[in-house]
mmCIF file of C-alpha atoms in Angstrom:
data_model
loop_
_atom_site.group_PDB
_atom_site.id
_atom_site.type_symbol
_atom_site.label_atom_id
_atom_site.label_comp_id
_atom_site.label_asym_id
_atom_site.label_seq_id
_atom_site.Cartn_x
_atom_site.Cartn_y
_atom_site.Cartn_z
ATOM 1 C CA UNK A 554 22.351 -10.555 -2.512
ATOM 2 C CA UNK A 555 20.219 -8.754 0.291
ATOM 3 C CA UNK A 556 19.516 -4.795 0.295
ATOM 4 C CA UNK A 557 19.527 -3.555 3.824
ATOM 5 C CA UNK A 558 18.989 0.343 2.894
ATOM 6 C CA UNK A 559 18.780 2.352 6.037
ATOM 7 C CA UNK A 560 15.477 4.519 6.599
ATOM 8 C CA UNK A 561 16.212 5.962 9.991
ATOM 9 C CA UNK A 562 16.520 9.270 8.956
ATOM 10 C CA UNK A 563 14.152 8.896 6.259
ATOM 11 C CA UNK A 564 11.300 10.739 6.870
ATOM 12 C CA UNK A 565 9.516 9.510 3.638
ATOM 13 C CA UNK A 566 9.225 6.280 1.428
ATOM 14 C CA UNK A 567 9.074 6.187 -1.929
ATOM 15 C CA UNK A 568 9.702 2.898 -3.748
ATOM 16 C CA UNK A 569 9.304 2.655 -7.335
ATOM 17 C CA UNK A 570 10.016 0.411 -11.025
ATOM 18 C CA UNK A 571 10.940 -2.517 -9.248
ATOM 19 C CA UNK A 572 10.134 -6.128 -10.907
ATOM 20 C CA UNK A 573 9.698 -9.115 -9.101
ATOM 21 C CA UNK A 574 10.832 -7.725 -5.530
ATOM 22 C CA UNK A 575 10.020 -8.872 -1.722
ATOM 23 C CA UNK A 576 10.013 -5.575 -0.068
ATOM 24 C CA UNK A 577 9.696 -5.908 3.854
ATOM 25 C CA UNK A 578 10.153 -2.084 5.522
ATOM 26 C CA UNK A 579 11.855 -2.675 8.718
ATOM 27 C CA UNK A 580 11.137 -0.889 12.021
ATOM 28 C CA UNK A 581 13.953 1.650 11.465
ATOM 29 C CA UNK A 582 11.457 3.279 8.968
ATOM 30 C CA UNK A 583 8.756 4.256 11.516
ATOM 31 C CA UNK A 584 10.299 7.629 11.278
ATOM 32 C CA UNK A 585 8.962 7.945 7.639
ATOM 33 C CA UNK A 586 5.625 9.034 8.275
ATOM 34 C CA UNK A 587 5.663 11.807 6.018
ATOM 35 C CA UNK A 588 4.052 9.903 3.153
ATOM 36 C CA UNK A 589 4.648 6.109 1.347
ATOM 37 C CA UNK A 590 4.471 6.430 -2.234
ATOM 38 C CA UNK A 591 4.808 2.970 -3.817
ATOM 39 C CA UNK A 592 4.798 3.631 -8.329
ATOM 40 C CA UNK A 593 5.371 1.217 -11.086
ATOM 41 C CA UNK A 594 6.000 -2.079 -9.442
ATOM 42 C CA UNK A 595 5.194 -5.210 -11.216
ATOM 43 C CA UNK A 596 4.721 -8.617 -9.856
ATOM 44 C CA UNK A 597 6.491 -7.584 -6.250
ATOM 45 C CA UNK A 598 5.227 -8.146 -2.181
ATOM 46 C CA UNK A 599 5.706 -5.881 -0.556
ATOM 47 C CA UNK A 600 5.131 -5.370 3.748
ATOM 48 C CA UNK A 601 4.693 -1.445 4.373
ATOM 49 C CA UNK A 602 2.827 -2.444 8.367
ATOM 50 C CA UNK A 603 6.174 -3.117 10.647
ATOM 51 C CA UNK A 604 6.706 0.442 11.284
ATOM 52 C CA UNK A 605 3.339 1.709 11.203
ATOM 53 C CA UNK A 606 2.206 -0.616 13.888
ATOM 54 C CA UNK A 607 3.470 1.255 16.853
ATOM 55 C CA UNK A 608 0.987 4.114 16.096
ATOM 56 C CA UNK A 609 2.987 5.842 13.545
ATOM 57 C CA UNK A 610 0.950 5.808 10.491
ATOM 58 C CA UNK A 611 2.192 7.228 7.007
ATOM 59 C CA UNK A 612 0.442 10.975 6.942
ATOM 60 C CA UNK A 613 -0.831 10.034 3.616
ATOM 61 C CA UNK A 614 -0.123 7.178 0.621
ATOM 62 C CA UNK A 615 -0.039 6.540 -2.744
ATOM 63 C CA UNK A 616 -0.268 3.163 -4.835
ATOM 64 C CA UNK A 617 -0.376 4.247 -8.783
ATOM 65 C CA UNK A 618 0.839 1.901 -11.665
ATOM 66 C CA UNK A 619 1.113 -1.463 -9.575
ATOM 67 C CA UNK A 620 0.290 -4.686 -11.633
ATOM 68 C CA UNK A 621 -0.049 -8.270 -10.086
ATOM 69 C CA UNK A 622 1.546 -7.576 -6.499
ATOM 70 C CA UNK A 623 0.493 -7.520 -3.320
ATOM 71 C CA UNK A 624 0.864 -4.602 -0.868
ATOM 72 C CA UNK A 625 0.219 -4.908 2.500
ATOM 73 C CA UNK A 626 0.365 -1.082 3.139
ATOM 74 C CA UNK A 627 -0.001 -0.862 6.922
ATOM 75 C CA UNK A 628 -1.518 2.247 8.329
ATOM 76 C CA UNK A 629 -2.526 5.383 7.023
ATOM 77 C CA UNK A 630 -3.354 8.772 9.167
ATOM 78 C CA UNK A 631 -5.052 10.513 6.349
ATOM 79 C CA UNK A 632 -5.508 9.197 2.522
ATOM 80 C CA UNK A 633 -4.540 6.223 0.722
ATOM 81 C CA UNK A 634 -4.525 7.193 -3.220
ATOM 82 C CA UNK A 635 -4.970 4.296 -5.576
ATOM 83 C CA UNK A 636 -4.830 4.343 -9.029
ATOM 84 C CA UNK A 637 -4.067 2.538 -12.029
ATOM 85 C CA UNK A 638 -4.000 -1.009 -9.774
ATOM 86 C CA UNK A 639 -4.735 -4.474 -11.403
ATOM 87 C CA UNK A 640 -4.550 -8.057 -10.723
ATOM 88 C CA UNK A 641 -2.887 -7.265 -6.818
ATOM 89 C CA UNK A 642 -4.552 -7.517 -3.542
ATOM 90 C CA UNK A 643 -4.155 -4.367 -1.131
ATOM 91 C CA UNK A 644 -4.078 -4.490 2.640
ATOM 92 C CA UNK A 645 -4.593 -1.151 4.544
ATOM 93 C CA UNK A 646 -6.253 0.507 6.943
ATOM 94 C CA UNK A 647 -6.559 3.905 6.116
ATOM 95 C CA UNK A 648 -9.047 7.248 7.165
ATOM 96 C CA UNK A 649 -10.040 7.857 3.593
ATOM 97 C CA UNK A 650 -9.176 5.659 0.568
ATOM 98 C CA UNK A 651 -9.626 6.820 -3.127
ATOM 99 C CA UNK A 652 -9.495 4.373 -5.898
ATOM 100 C CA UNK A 653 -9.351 5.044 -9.702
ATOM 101 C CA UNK A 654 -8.806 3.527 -12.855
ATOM 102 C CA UNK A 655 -7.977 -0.032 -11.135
ATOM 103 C CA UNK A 656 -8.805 -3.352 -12.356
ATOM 104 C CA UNK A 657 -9.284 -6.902 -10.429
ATOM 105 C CA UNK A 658 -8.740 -6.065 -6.980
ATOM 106 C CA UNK A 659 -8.784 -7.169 -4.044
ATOM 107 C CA UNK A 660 -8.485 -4.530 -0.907
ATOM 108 C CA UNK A 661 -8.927 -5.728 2.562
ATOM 109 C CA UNK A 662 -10.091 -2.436 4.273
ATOM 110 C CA UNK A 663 -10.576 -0.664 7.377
ATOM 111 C CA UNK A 664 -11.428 2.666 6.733
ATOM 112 C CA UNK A 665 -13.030 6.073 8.455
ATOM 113 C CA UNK A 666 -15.604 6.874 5.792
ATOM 114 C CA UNK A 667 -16.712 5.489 2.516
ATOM 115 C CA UNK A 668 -14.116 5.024 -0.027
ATOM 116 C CA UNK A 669 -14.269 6.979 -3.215
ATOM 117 C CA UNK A 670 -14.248 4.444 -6.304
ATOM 118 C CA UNK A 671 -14.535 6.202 -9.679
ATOM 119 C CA UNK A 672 -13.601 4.113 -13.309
ATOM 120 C CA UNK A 673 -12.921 0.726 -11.578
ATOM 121 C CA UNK A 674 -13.883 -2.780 -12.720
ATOM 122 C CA UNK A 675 -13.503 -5.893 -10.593
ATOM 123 C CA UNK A 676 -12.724 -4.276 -7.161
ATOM 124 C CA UNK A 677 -13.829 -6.588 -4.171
ATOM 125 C CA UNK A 678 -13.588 -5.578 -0.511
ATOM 126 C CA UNK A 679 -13.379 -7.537 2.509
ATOM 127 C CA UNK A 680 -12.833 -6.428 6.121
ATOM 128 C CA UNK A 681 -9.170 -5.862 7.078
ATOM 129 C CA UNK A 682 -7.862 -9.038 9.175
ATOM 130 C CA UNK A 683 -7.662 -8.578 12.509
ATOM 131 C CA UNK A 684 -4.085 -8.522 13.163
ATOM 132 C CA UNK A 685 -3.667 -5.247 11.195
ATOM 133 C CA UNK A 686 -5.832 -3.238 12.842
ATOM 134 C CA UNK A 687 -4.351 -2.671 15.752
#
């Protein structure tokens, strides 16, 4: 079965110890620009950039304990928080973005000033694609 949860009045998102999940976040959420926090997922997509594309960014985020997922985190007003990442690719386009303690990953970036990397192995960057920047 499908989850439909409702995040209309949500004004956060916090999604955490899921295994093996497609998470989309559906426009309803554009109200939860307080902050994203996504915590100990494991092998799960999941699409964070529907309700942040109308120029409602998440204030700030946080991506700790994730392990071979991919996050496609949309946008971010202030920092994006990453630690404890490996074997995922990250999508985000953030004003700051701090990274520890991640290994092998990949983190397609558009960001206001240099990120902060501290106890990392394996990190590659590559330009955000164009269709998230907006």
């Amino acid at each position: 079965p499908v989850r439909k949860p409702s995040f209309s009045q949500a004004t956060n998102v916090n999604i955490s110890g899921h295994n093996r999940l497609h998470i989309i976040l559906p426009s309803s959420a554009s109200r939860a620009t307080a902050s994203g926090s996504l915590t100990k997922l494991n092998r799960c997509i999941v699409d964070m950039s529907v309700p942040t594309a109308n120029g409602a960014p998440f204030a700030g985020l946080a991506l700790q304990s994730v392990k071979d997922s991919l996050i496609i985190a949309g946008h971010v007003a202030g920092a994006a928080h990453i630690t404890g990442v490996e074997n995922s690719i990250i999508v985000v386009a953030s004003r700051q973005v701090r990274m520890h303690d991640c290994k092998n990953v990949d983190i397609y970036l558009h960001c206001g000033s240099r990120p902060i990397i501290e106890d990392c192995s394996n990190v590659r960057f590559s330009p955000i694609p164009e269709c998230y920047v907006g």
